[in-house]
Amino acid sequence: MDEKIIKVLIAKPGLDGHDRGAKVISHALKEAGMEVIYSGLHKTIDQIVHIALQEDVDIIGLSIMTGAHISIVGKLMKKMQEEDIIDKTVFVGGVIPAKDISKLKDLGVAGVFPGGTPLFETIELIKTHMKRT
Amino acid sequence: MDLAKKVLQGDEKSAARLISIMEDGGDEGYRLIPLLFPHTGKANIIGITGTPGAGKSTLIGKLAVIFANNGKKVGIIAVDPTSMKNHGALLGDRLRMKDAENTEGIFIRSMASRGYPGGIAKATAGTVYVLEALGKDIIMVETVGSGQTDTQIYSLCNTIITVLTPDYGDEVQLMKAGLLEIGDIVAINKSENTNAEDISTDVKAYINQRETKGRQIPVLTIQAKEGSGIEKLVDAINEHFVYLSKNIHGKELKKEKLKTLMLALLREELWGKALKTWTDNECFDGIVKKLQKGEIDPYTAVRAALEIKSL
């Protein structure tokens, strides 16, 4: 089984205590053949970047339900630049209003999956993105 | 070359990348190990095994913080199972190591077993060397936790801690080969749940029948979540490390383990190469078809495969 396997960190930043969605997506990505690390609740941006660095993941998936997604993603991108791990791809899921999707993409997010997005769409986008890179 | 140099300078990011290259089967990763190997051998490599849900990750998290507070640099490798159906894995061990995650100097790496047998991954040994070269004094390896066959860490680690819980089963479980057989220290976790002393007495009774070269195997009751009993466990780990380094039996054992580790890696390499040779051969599909049609049994199919001429 020596082959490149996509490694994903599913992270829950901030004070948000709802992680059903994060667990569902973690399970789905595992079923799709990826290796998934779930961060657990209440992680700071520094902690998330620290985990991503030690685990050398390909993808950081943020699950955000608090409405603070713009500010959280901005901080994450800044910290990733500081730690020189900008090669890792960032996806965001959760409660994300449609009007904010383009703003998140402008910040460098590769894909946004608001609640209700079919799981296969998330899986396909990650796989397609990894093929390109 | 640069990657190995950076690891030796203590760069975590380079260590993480080198581990990934090894995990993905890249020979270029394993080829860097000889550059790191001369800088290894001093760290205490501790294996933690036991059944799923026994509390291995929680225990490792607590141990790591105590070691770190005592001025040690700690590395953790937490192995979880890879799905045999889709090759995916949920790596959920570091979730239980929150305190360790927030402590300076602790490096945690999750790792999927990727089909390697015995409770670790092919890259686990290489990762131990990388973490030693990174400057870690203590490296803890957590096995998959699939139970009695999680024994591959025996050849990789100096000290094995077998983690049991009071609901491990009946005494027949204690008589079986496997987990208890390889433990240098036994920790009975979640000891608040029942009469821990009775359990401890039962375990000791079977442990004492083992050939241990004059050393008594400690059986400790702990509550990993609350952190109770962990200090005693640290003492037992340190005592065993001294025992191994000062005792002639310990030195011989280390040599024996290295040979076992090499043979285990060799077996996997040979299997991988042989499997490719077989499946690439046109006769192979014919044999499999006969098997699937019920014309031959699996043992006959294996004999036929072994007789494929090009081998």
CSV table of C-alpha atoms in Angstrom, one decimal:
chain,number,residue,atom,x,y,z
A,1,MET,CA,0.0,0.0,0.0
A,2,ASP,CA,2.9,2.4,-0.6
A,3,GLU,CA,1.1,5.3,-2.3
A,4,LYS,CA,0.2,8.9,-1.8
A,5,ILE,CA,-2.8,9.1,0.4
A,6,ILE,CA,-4.6,12.4,1.0
A,7,LYS,CA,-4.2,13.5,4.6
A,8,VAL,CA,-6.8,16.0,6.0
A,9,LEU,CA,-7.0,17.9,9.2
A,10,ILE,CA,-10.6,18.7,10.2
A,11,ALA,CA,-10.4,21.5,12.7
A,12,LYS,CA,-12.9,23.3,14.9
A,13,PRO,CA,-11.6,26.8,15.6
A,14,GLY,CA,-12.9,29.0,18.4
A,15,LEU,CA,-15.7,28.8,20.9
A,16,ASP,CA,-18.1,26.9,18.7
A,17,GLY,CA,-19.2,23.7,20.5
A,18,HIS,CA,-21.1,22.0,17.7
A,19,ASP,CA,-19.1,19.3,16.0
A,20,ARG,CA,-21.7,16.9,14.5
A,21,GLY,CA,-20.9,18.3,11.0
A,22,ALA,CA,-17.1,18.0,11.6
A,23,LYS,CA,-17.5,14.4,12.6
A,24,VAL,CA,-19.8,13.6,9.7
A,25,ILE,CA,-17.3,15.1,7.2
A,26,SER,CA,-14.4,13.3,8.9
A,27,HIS,CA,-16.2,10.0,8.6
A,28,ALA,CA,-17.1,10.6,4.9
A,29,LEU,CA,-13.6,11.6,4.0
A,30,LYS,CA,-12.2,8.4,5.7
A,31,GLU,CA,-14.8,6.3,3.8
A,32,ALA,CA,-13.5,8.0,0.6
A,33,GLY,CA,-10.0,6.7,1.3
A,34,MET,CA,-8.4,9.6,3.0
A,35,GLU,CA,-6.5,9.8,6.3
A,36,VAL,CA,-8.4,12.2,8.6
A,37,ILE,CA,-7.3,13.8,11.8
A,38,TYR,CA,-10.0,15.5,13.8
A,39,SER,CA,-8.7,18.3,16.0
A,40,GLY,CA,-11.5,18.2,18.6
A,41,LEU,CA,-13.3,21.4,19.8
A,42,HIS,CA,-12.1,24.8,20.8
A,43,LYS,CA,-8.8,25.1,18.9
A,44,THR,CA,-6.9,28.3,18.5
A,45,ILE,CA,-5.5,29.2,15.1
A,46,ASP,CA,-2.0,28.7,16.5
A,47,GLN,CA,-3.0,25.2,17.6
A,48,ILE,CA,-4.5,24.3,14.3
A,49,VAL,CA,-1.4,25.4,12.4
A,50,HIS,CA,0.8,23.6,14.9
A,51,ILE,CA,-1.2,20.3,14.3
A,52,ALA,CA,-1.1,20.8,10.5
A,53,LEU,CA,2.7,21.3,10.6
A,54,GLN,CA,3.4,18.2,12.8
A,55,GLU,CA,1.0,16.0,10.9
A,56,ASP,CA,2.1,17.4,7.5
A,57,VAL,CA,-1.4,17.3,6.2
A,58,ASP,CA,-2.3,18.2,2.6
A,59,ILE,CA,-5.7,19.8,3.5
A,60,ILE,CA,-6.9,21.9,6.4
A,61,GLY,CA,-10.7,21.8,6.6
A,62,LEU,CA,-12.2,24.3,9.0
A,63,SER,CA,-15.7,23.7,10.4
A,64,ILE,CA,-17.2,27.0,11.5
A,65,MET,CA,-20.7,27.7,12.8
A,66,THR,CA,-20.1,30.9,14.7
A,67,GLY,CA,-20.3,33.5,11.9
A,68,ALA,CA,-16.7,34.5,12.6
A,69,HIS,CA,-15.5,32.7,9.4
A,70,ILE,CA,-14.0,35.7,7.7
A,71,SER,CA,-11.9,36.8,10.7
A,72,ILE,CA,-10.9,33.2,11.5
A,73,VAL,CA,-9.8,32.4,7.9
A,74,GLY,CA,-7.9,35.7,7.7
A,75,LYS,CA,-5.9,34.8,10.9
A,76,LEU,CA,-5.3,31.3,9.7
A,77,MET,CA,-3.9,32.4,6.4
A,78,LYS,CA,-1.6,34.9,8.1
A,79,LYS,CA,-0.3,32.3,10.6
A,80,MET,CA,0.2,29.8,7.7
A,81,GLN,CA,2.3,32.4,5.9
A,82,GLU,CA,4.4,33.0,9.1
A,83,GLU,CA,5.0,29.2,9.5
A,84,ASP,CA,5.7,28.8,5.8
A,85,ILE,CA,3.1,26.2,5.3
A,86,ILE,CA,1.1,28.0,2.6
A,87,ASP,CA,1.4,24.9,0.4
A,88,LYS,CA,-1.5,23.3,2.4
A,89,THR,CA,-5.0,23.7,0.9
A,90,VAL,CA,-7.7,25.2,3.0
A,91,PHE,CA,-11.4,24.3,2.8
A,92,VAL,CA,-14.2,25.8,5.0
A,93,GLY,CA,-17.5,24.3,5.9
A,94,GLY,CA,-20.4,25.1,8.3
A,95,VAL,CA,-22.8,28.0,8.5
A,96,ILE,CA,-21.5,30.2,5.7
A,97,PRO,CA,-23.9,32.8,4.1
A,98,ALA,CA,-23.7,32.7,0.2
A,99,LYS,CA,-22.5,36.4,0.2
A,100,ASP,CA,-19.3,35.4,2.1
A,101,ILE,CA,-18.2,32.6,-0.2
A,102,SER,CA,-16.4,34.9,-2.6
A,103,LYS,CA,-14.8,36.8,0.3
A,104,LEU,CA,-13.4,33.5,1.7
A,105,LYS,CA,-12.1,32.5,-1.8
A,106,ASP,CA,-10.4,35.9,-2.0
A,107,LEU,CA,-8.6,35.1,1.2
A,108,GLY,CA,-7.2,32.0,-0.4
A,109,VAL,CA,-9.7,29.3,0.5
A,110,ALA,CA,-9.9,26.6,-2.2
A,111,GLY,CA,-13.5,25.6,-1.5
A,112,VAL,CA,-16.5,26.5,0.7
A,113,PHE,CA,-19.1,23.9,1.8
A,114,PRO,CA,-22.1,25.5,3.5
A,115,GLY,CA,-24.4,23.3,5.5
A,116,GLY,CA,-26.4,21.0,3.2
A,117,THR,CA,-23.6,20.5,0.7
A,118,PRO,CA,-23.8,16.9,-0.5
A,119,LEU,CA,-20.8,15.0,0.9
A,120,PHE,CA,-19.8,13.7,-2.5
A,121,GLU,CA,-19.3,17.3,-3.7
A,122,THR,CA,-16.8,17.9,-0.9
A,123,ILE,CA,-15.0,14.6,-1.6
A,124,GLU,CA,-14.8,15.3,-5.4
A,125,LEU,CA,-13.5,18.8,-5.0
A,126,ILE,CA,-10.8,17.7,-2.6
A,127,LYS,CA,-9.7,14.8,-5.0
A,128,THR,CA,-9.8,17.1,-8.0
A,129,HIS,CA,-7.8,19.7,-6.2
A,130,MET,CA,-5.2,17.2,-5.1
A,131,LYS,CA,-4.8,15.9,-8.6
A,132,ARG,CA,-4.0,19.4,-9.9
A,133,THR,CA,-1.4,20.1,-7.3
B,1,MET,CA,20.2,15.5,2.2
B,2,ASP,CA,19.0,19.0,3.2
B,3,LEU,CA,16.0,17.5,4.9
B,4,ALA,CA,18.1,15.2,7.1
B,5,LYS,CA,20.3,18.2,8.0
B,6,LYS,CA,17.4,20.3,9.0
B,7,VAL,CA,16.0,17.5,11.1
B,8,LEU,CA,19.3,17.3,12.9
B,9,GLN,CA,19.0,21.1,13.5
B,10,GLY,CA,15.7,20.5,15.2
B,11,ASP,CA,13.4,21.7,12.5
B,12,GLU,CA,9.9,20.1,13.1
B,13,LYS,CA,8.5,20.9,9.7
B,14,SER,CA,11.3,19.0,8.0
B,15,ALA,CA,10.8,16.0,10.3
B,16,ALA,CA,7.1,16.0,9.5
B,17,ARG,CA,7.8,16.0,5.8
B,18,LEU,CA,10.4,13.3,6.0
B,19,ILE,CA,7.9,11.1,7.9
B,20,SER,CA,5.3,11.7,5.2
B,21,ILE,CA,7.8,10.7,2.4
B,22,MET,CA,8.5,7.4,4.3
B,23,GLU,CA,4.8,6.8,4.8
B,24,ASP,CA,4.1,7.3,1.1
B,25,GLY,CA,6.7,4.6,0.4
B,26,GLY,CA,9.3,6.9,-1.0
B,27,ASP,CA,12.7,5.2,-0.9
B,28,GLU,CA,14.3,8.6,-0.8
B,29,GLY,CA,12.9,8.9,2.7
B,30,TYR,CA,14.3,5.7,4.0
B,31,ARG,CA,17.6,6.5,2.3
B,32,LEU,CA,18.1,9.5,4.6
B,33,ILE,CA,17.8,7.3,7.7
B,34,PRO,CA,21.6,6.4,7.6
B,35,LEU,CA,22.3,10.1,8.0
B,36,LEU,CA,20.2,10.3,11.1
B,37,PHE,CA,21.0,6.8,12.6
B,38,PRO,CA,24.3,7.8,14.1
B,39,HIS,CA,22.4,10.4,16.2
B,40,THR,CA,20.1,7.8,17.7
B,41,GLY,CA,20.3,5.2,20.4
B,42,LYS,CA,20.1,7.3,23.5
B,43,ALA,CA,16.4,8.0,23.7
B,44,ASN,CA,14.0,5.8,25.7
B,45,ILE,CA,11.5,4.3,23.3
B,46,ILE,CA,8.3,3.3,25.1
B,47,GLY,CA,5.6,1.3,23.5
B,48,ILE,CA,2.0,1.5,24.8
B,49,THR,CA,-0.3,-1.3,23.8
B,50,GLY,CA,-3.7,-2.5,24.9
B,51,THR,CA,-7.3,-3.0,23.8
B,52,PRO,CA,-9.3,-0.2,22.1
B,53,GLY,CA,-10.8,2.2,24.6
B,54,ALA,CA,-8.3,1.1,27.4
B,55,GLY,CA,-7.2,4.8,27.7
B,56,LYS,CA,-3.8,4.5,25.9
B,57,SER,CA,-3.9,8.0,24.3
B,58,THR,CA,-5.1,9.7,27.5
B,59,LEU,CA,-2.3,7.9,29.4
B,60,ILE,CA,0.3,8.9,26.8
B,61,GLY,CA,-0.8,12.6,27.0
B,62,LYS,CA,-0.4,12.6,30.8
B,63,LEU,CA,3.0,10.8,30.7
B,64,ALA,CA,4.2,13.2,28.0
B,65,VAL,CA,3.4,16.3,30.1
B,66,ILE,CA,5.2,14.8,33.2
B,67,PHE,CA,8.3,14.0,31.1
B,68,ALA,CA,8.2,17.4,29.6
B,69,ASN,CA,7.9,19.1,33.0
B,70,ASN,CA,11.0,17.1,34.0
B,71,GLY,CA,12.9,18.7,31.2
B,72,LYS,CA,12.6,15.9,28.7
B,73,LYS,CA,11.8,16.4,25.0
B,74,VAL,CA,9.0,14.1,24.0
B,75,GLY,CA,7.9,12.6,20.7
B,76,ILE,CA,4.7,10.6,20.3
B,77,ILE,CA,3.7,8.3,17.4
B,78,ALA,CA,0.1,7.3,17.6
B,79,VAL,CA,-0.9,4.6,15.2
B,80,ASP,CA,-4.5,3.9,14.2
B,81,PRO,CA,-6.0,1.3,11.8
B,82,THR,CA,-6.4,1.7,8.1
B,83,SER,CA,-9.6,0.5,6.5
B,84,MET,CA,-9.2,-2.7,4.6
B,85,LYS,CA,-12.1,-1.7,2.4
B,86,ASN,CA,-11.2,1.8,1.3
B,87,HIS,CA,-7.7,2.6,2.6
B,88,GLY,CA,-9.0,5.5,4.7
B,89,ALA,CA,-8.3,6.1,8.4
B,90,LEU,CA,-9.6,8.2,11.2
B,91,LEU,CA,-6.6,9.3,13.3
B,92,GLY,CA,-8.3,10.1,16.6
B,93,ASP,CA,-5.6,9.6,19.2
B,94,ARG,CA,-4.2,13.2,19.5
B,95,LEU,CA,-7.7,14.3,20.4
B,96,ARG,CA,-7.1,12.7,23.8
B,97,MET,CA,-3.7,14.4,24.3
B,98,LYS,CA,-4.8,18.0,24.8
B,99,ASP,CA,-2.4,18.9,27.6
B,100,ALA,CA,0.5,17.4,25.6
B,101,GLU,CA,-0.6,19.3,22.5
B,102,ASN,CA,-0.3,22.5,24.4
B,103,THR,CA,3.1,21.7,26.1
B,104,GLU,CA,6.3,23.1,24.6
B,105,GLY,CA,8.7,20.5,23.2
B,106,ILE,CA,6.2,17.7,22.5
B,107,PHE,CA,5.9,16.5,18.9
B,108,ILE,CA,2.8,14.4,18.2
B,109,ARG,CA,2.5,12.5,14.9
B,110,SER,CA,-0.6,10.4,14.0
B,111,MET,CA,0.0,7.5,11.7
B,112,ALA,CA,-2.3,5.1,9.8
B,113,SER,CA,-1.2,1.4,9.8
B,114,ARG,CA,-1.6,1.2,6.0
B,115,GLY,CA,-2.0,-2.5,6.0
B,116,TYR,CA,1.2,-3.3,8.0
B,117,PRO,CA,0.6,-6.0,10.5
B,118,GLY,CA,1.3,-6.1,14.3
B,119,GLY,CA,-0.2,-2.8,15.4
B,120,ILE,CA,2.2,-0.3,13.9
B,121,ALA,CA,3.0,1.0,10.3
B,122,LYS,CA,6.0,0.3,8.1
B,123,ALA,CA,7.2,3.9,8.6
B,124,THR,CA,6.9,3.7,12.4
B,125,ALA,CA,10.5,2.5,13.0
B,126,GLY,CA,11.8,5.2,10.6
B,127,THR,CA,9.7,7.8,12.4
B,128,VAL,CA,11.3,6.8,15.7
B,129,TYR,CA,14.7,7.5,14.2
B,130,VAL,CA,13.6,10.8,12.8
B,131,LEU,CA,12.2,11.9,16.2
B,132,GLU,CA,15.5,10.8,17.9
B,133,ALA,CA,17.5,12.8,15.4
B,134,LEU,CA,15.1,15.8,16.0
B,135,GLY,CA,16.4,15.7,19.6
B,136,LYS,CA,13.7,13.8,21.5
B,137,ASP,CA,14.7,12.1,24.8
B,138,ILE,CA,11.5,10.1,25.2
B,139,ILE,CA,9.5,8.6,22.3
B,140,MET,CA,6.2,6.9,22.9
B,141,VAL,CA,4.6,4.7,20.4
B,142,GLU,CA,0.9,3.9,20.7
B,143,THR,CA,-0.2,0.8,18.9
B,144,VAL,CA,-3.4,0.5,16.8
B,145,GLY,CA,-5.1,-1.1,19.8
B,146,SER,CA,-6.6,-4.1,18.0
B,147,GLY,CA,-5.8,-6.4,20.9
B,148,GLN,CA,-3.7,-9.5,21.4
B,149,THR,CA,-1.8,-9.3,18.1
B,150,ASP,CA,-0.5,-5.8,18.7
B,151,THR,CA,3.0,-7.2,19.3
B,152,GLN,CA,5.2,-5.6,16.7
B,153,ILE,CA,6.2,-2.8,19.0
B,154,TYR,CA,8.1,-5.3,21.1
B,155,SER,CA,11.0,-5.3,18.7
B,156,LEU,CA,10.9,-1.5,18.3
B,157,CYS,CA,10.7,-0.3,21.9
B,158,ASN,CA,12.8,-0.6,25.1
B,159,THR,CA,9.9,-0.7,27.5
B,160,ILE,CA,6.4,-1.9,26.8
B,161,ILE,CA,3.4,-0.8,28.9
B,162,THR,CA,0.4,-3.0,28.6
B,163,VAL,CA,-2.8,-1.1,29.4
B,164,LEU,CA,-5.7,-3.1,30.7
B,165,THR,CA,-9.0,-2.0,32.2
B,166,PRO,CA,-10.9,-3.9,35.0
B,167,ASP,CA,-13.3,-5.2,32.4
B,168,TYR,CA,-10.6,-7.0,30.4
B,169,GLY,CA,-12.5,-10.3,30.6
B,170,ASP,CA,-12.0,-13.4,32.7
B,171,GLU,CA,-8.7,-15.1,33.7
B,172,VAL,CA,-8.6,-17.1,30.5
B,173,GLN,CA,-7.8,-13.8,28.8
B,174,LEU,CA,-4.8,-13.4,31.1
B,175,MET,CA,-3.6,-16.9,30.1
B,176,LYS,CA,-3.5,-16.1,26.4
B,177,ALA,CA,-0.4,-15.2,24.5
B,178,GLY,CA,0.0,-11.6,23.3
B,179,LEU,CA,-0.5,-8.4,25.2
B,180,LEU,CA,0.6,-9.5,28.7
B,181,GLU,CA,3.4,-11.5,27.3
B,182,ILE,CA,5.2,-8.5,26.0
B,183,GLY,CA,4.5,-6.0,28.8
B,184,ASP,CA,7.4,-4.9,30.9
B,185,ILE,CA,5.0,-2.9,33.0
B,186,VAL,CA,1.2,-3.5,33.3
B,187,ALA,CA,-1.1,-0.5,34.0
B,188,ILE,CA,-4.6,-1.2,35.0
B,189,ASN,CA,-6.5,1.9,33.9
B,190,LYS,CA,-10.0,3.1,34.9
B,191,SER,CA,-9.3,1.5,38.2
B,192,GLU,CA,-12.1,3.5,39.9
B,193,ASN,CA,-14.7,1.4,38.2
B,194,THR,CA,-14.4,-1.8,40.3
B,195,ASN,CA,-12.3,-3.5,42.9
B,196,ALA,CA,-9.0,-2.7,41.4
B,197,GLU,CA,-7.0,-4.5,44.0
B,198,ASP,CA,-8.6,-7.8,43.2
B,199,ILE,CA,-7.9,-7.3,39.5
B,200,SER,CA,-4.4,-6.3,40.3
B,201,THR,CA,-3.9,-9.5,42.3
B,202,ASP,CA,-5.3,-11.7,39.5
B,203,VAL,CA,-3.0,-10.1,36.9
B,204,LYS,CA,0.0,-10.4,39.2
B,205,ALA,CA,-0.7,-14.1,39.7
B,206,TYR,CA,-0.3,-14.7,36.0
B,207,ILE,CA,2.5,-12.2,35.5
B,208,ASN,CA,4.6,-13.9,38.2
B,209,GLN,CA,4.6,-17.2,36.2
B,210,ARG,CA,6.6,-15.5,33.4
B,211,GLU,CA,10.3,-15.9,33.0
B,212,THR,CA,11.5,-12.3,33.6
B,213,LYS,CA,15.2,-12.8,34.4
B,214,GLY,CA,14.9,-11.9,38.1
B,215,ARG,CA,12.9,-8.7,37.5
B,216,GLN,CA,9.4,-8.4,39.0
B,217,ILE,CA,7.0,-6.8,36.5
B,218,PRO,CA,5.2,-3.9,38.1
B,219,VAL,CA,1.4,-4.1,38.0
B,220,LEU,CA,0.1,-0.6,38.7
B,221,THR,CA,-3.5,0.7,39.1
B,222,ILE,CA,-4.0,4.1,37.5
B,223,GLN,CA,-6.7,6.6,36.5
B,224,ALA,CA,-5.3,8.2,33.4
B,225,LYS,CA,-8.1,10.7,32.9
B,226,GLU,CA,-7.7,12.1,36.5
B,227,GLY,CA,-3.9,11.7,36.3
B,228,SER,CA,-3.7,9.5,39.4
B,229,GLY,CA,-1.0,6.8,39.6
B,230,ILE,CA,0.9,8.3,36.7
B,231,GLU,CA,3.9,9.4,38.7
B,232,LYS,CA,4.4,5.9,39.9
B,233,LEU,CA,4.3,4.7,36.3
B,234,VAL,CA,6.9,7.2,35.4
B,235,ASP,CA,9.2,5.8,38.1
B,236,ALA,CA,8.6,2.3,36.8
B,237,ILE,CA,9.5,3.4,33.3
B,238,ASN,CA,12.7,5.1,34.5
B,239,GLU,CA,13.6,2.0,36.6
B,240,HIS,CA,13.2,-0.3,33.6
B,241,PHE,CA,15.3,2.0,31.5
B,242,VAL,CA,18.1,1.8,34.0
B,243,TYR,CA,17.6,-2.0,34.4
B,244,LEU,CA,18.0,-2.5,30.6
B,245,SER,CA,21.1,-0.3,30.4
B,246,LYS,CA,22.9,-1.9,33.3
B,247,ASN,CA,21.8,-5.5,33.0
B,248,ILE,CA,23.6,-7.9,30.5
B,249,HIS,CA,20.2,-9.4,29.7
B,250,GLY,CA,18.9,-6.0,28.7
B,251,LYS,CA,21.8,-5.5,26.3
B,252,GLU,CA,21.3,-9.0,24.8
B,253,LEU,CA,17.6,-8.3,24.5
B,254,LYS,CA,18.2,-5.1,22.5
B,255,LYS,CA,20.4,-7.0,20.0
B,256,GLU,CA,17.7,-9.7,19.7
B,257,LYS,CA,15.0,-7.1,19.2
B,258,LEU,CA,16.9,-5.3,16.4
B,259,LYS,CA,17.2,-8.6,14.5
B,260,THR,CA,13.5,-9.3,14.9
B,261,LEU,CA,12.7,-5.8,13.7
B,262,MET,CA,14.9,-6.2,10.6
B,263,LEU,CA,13.3,-9.6,9.9
B,264,ALA,CA,9.8,-8.1,10.2
B,265,LEU,CA,10.7,-5.3,7.7
B,266,LEU,CA,12.3,-7.8,5.4
B,267,ARG,CA,9.2,-10.0,5.5
B,268,GLU,CA,7.0,-7.1,4.4
B,269,GLU,CA,9.4,-6.1,1.6
B,270,LEU,CA,9.6,-9.6,0.3
B,271,TRP,CA,5.8,-10.0,0.4
B,272,GLY,CA,5.3,-6.7,-1.5
B,273,LYS,CA,7.8,-7.7,-4.2
B,274,ALA,CA,6.5,-11.3,-4.5
B,275,LEU,CA,2.9,-10.2,-4.6
B,276,LYS,CA,3.7,-7.9,-7.5
B,277,THR,CA,5.5,-10.6,-9.4
B,278,TRP,CA,2.6,-13.0,-8.9
B,279,THR,CA,-0.2,-10.7,-9.8
B,280,ASP,CA,1.7,-9.4,-12.9
B,281,ASN,CA,2.0,-13.0,-14.2
B,282,GLU,CA,-0.7,-14.0,-16.7
B,283,CYS,CA,-1.2,-17.4,-15.1
B,284,PHE,CA,-2.2,-15.8,-11.8
B,285,ASP,CA,-5.6,-14.7,-13.0
B,286,GLY,CA,-6.4,-18.2,-14.3
B,287,ILE,CA,-5.6,-19.7,-10.9
B,288,VAL,CA,-7.8,-17.1,-9.2
B,289,LYS,CA,-10.7,-17.8,-11.7
B,290,LYS,CA,-10.5,-21.6,-11.0
B,291,LEU,CA,-10.6,-20.8,-7.3
B,292,GLN,CA,-13.6,-18.5,-7.6
B,293,LYS,CA,-15.5,-21.1,-9.8
B,294,GLY,CA,-15.0,-23.6,-7.0
B,295,GLU,CA,-12.8,-25.9,-9.2
B,296,ILE,CA,-9.9,-25.8,-6.7
B,297,ASP,CA,-9.6,-25.0,-3.0
B,298,PRO,CA,-7.5,-22.1,-1.6
B,299,TYR,CA,-4.6,-24.3,-0.6
B,300,THR,CA,-4.4,-25.9,-4.0
B,301,ALA,CA,-4.6,-22.4,-5.5
B,302,VAL,CA,-1.6,-21.3,-3.5
B,303,ARG,CA,0.4,-24.4,-4.5
B,304,ALA,CA,-0.4,-23.7,-8.2
B,305,ALA,CA,0.6,-20.0,-7.7
B,306,LEU,CA,3.9,-21.2,-6.2
B,307,GLU,CA,4.5,-23.3,-9.3
B,308,ILE,CA,4.2,-20.5,-11.8
B,309,LYS,CA,7.3,-21.1,-13.9
B,310,SER,CA,8.6,-17.5,-14.3
B,311,LEU,CA,9.1,-17.4,-10.5
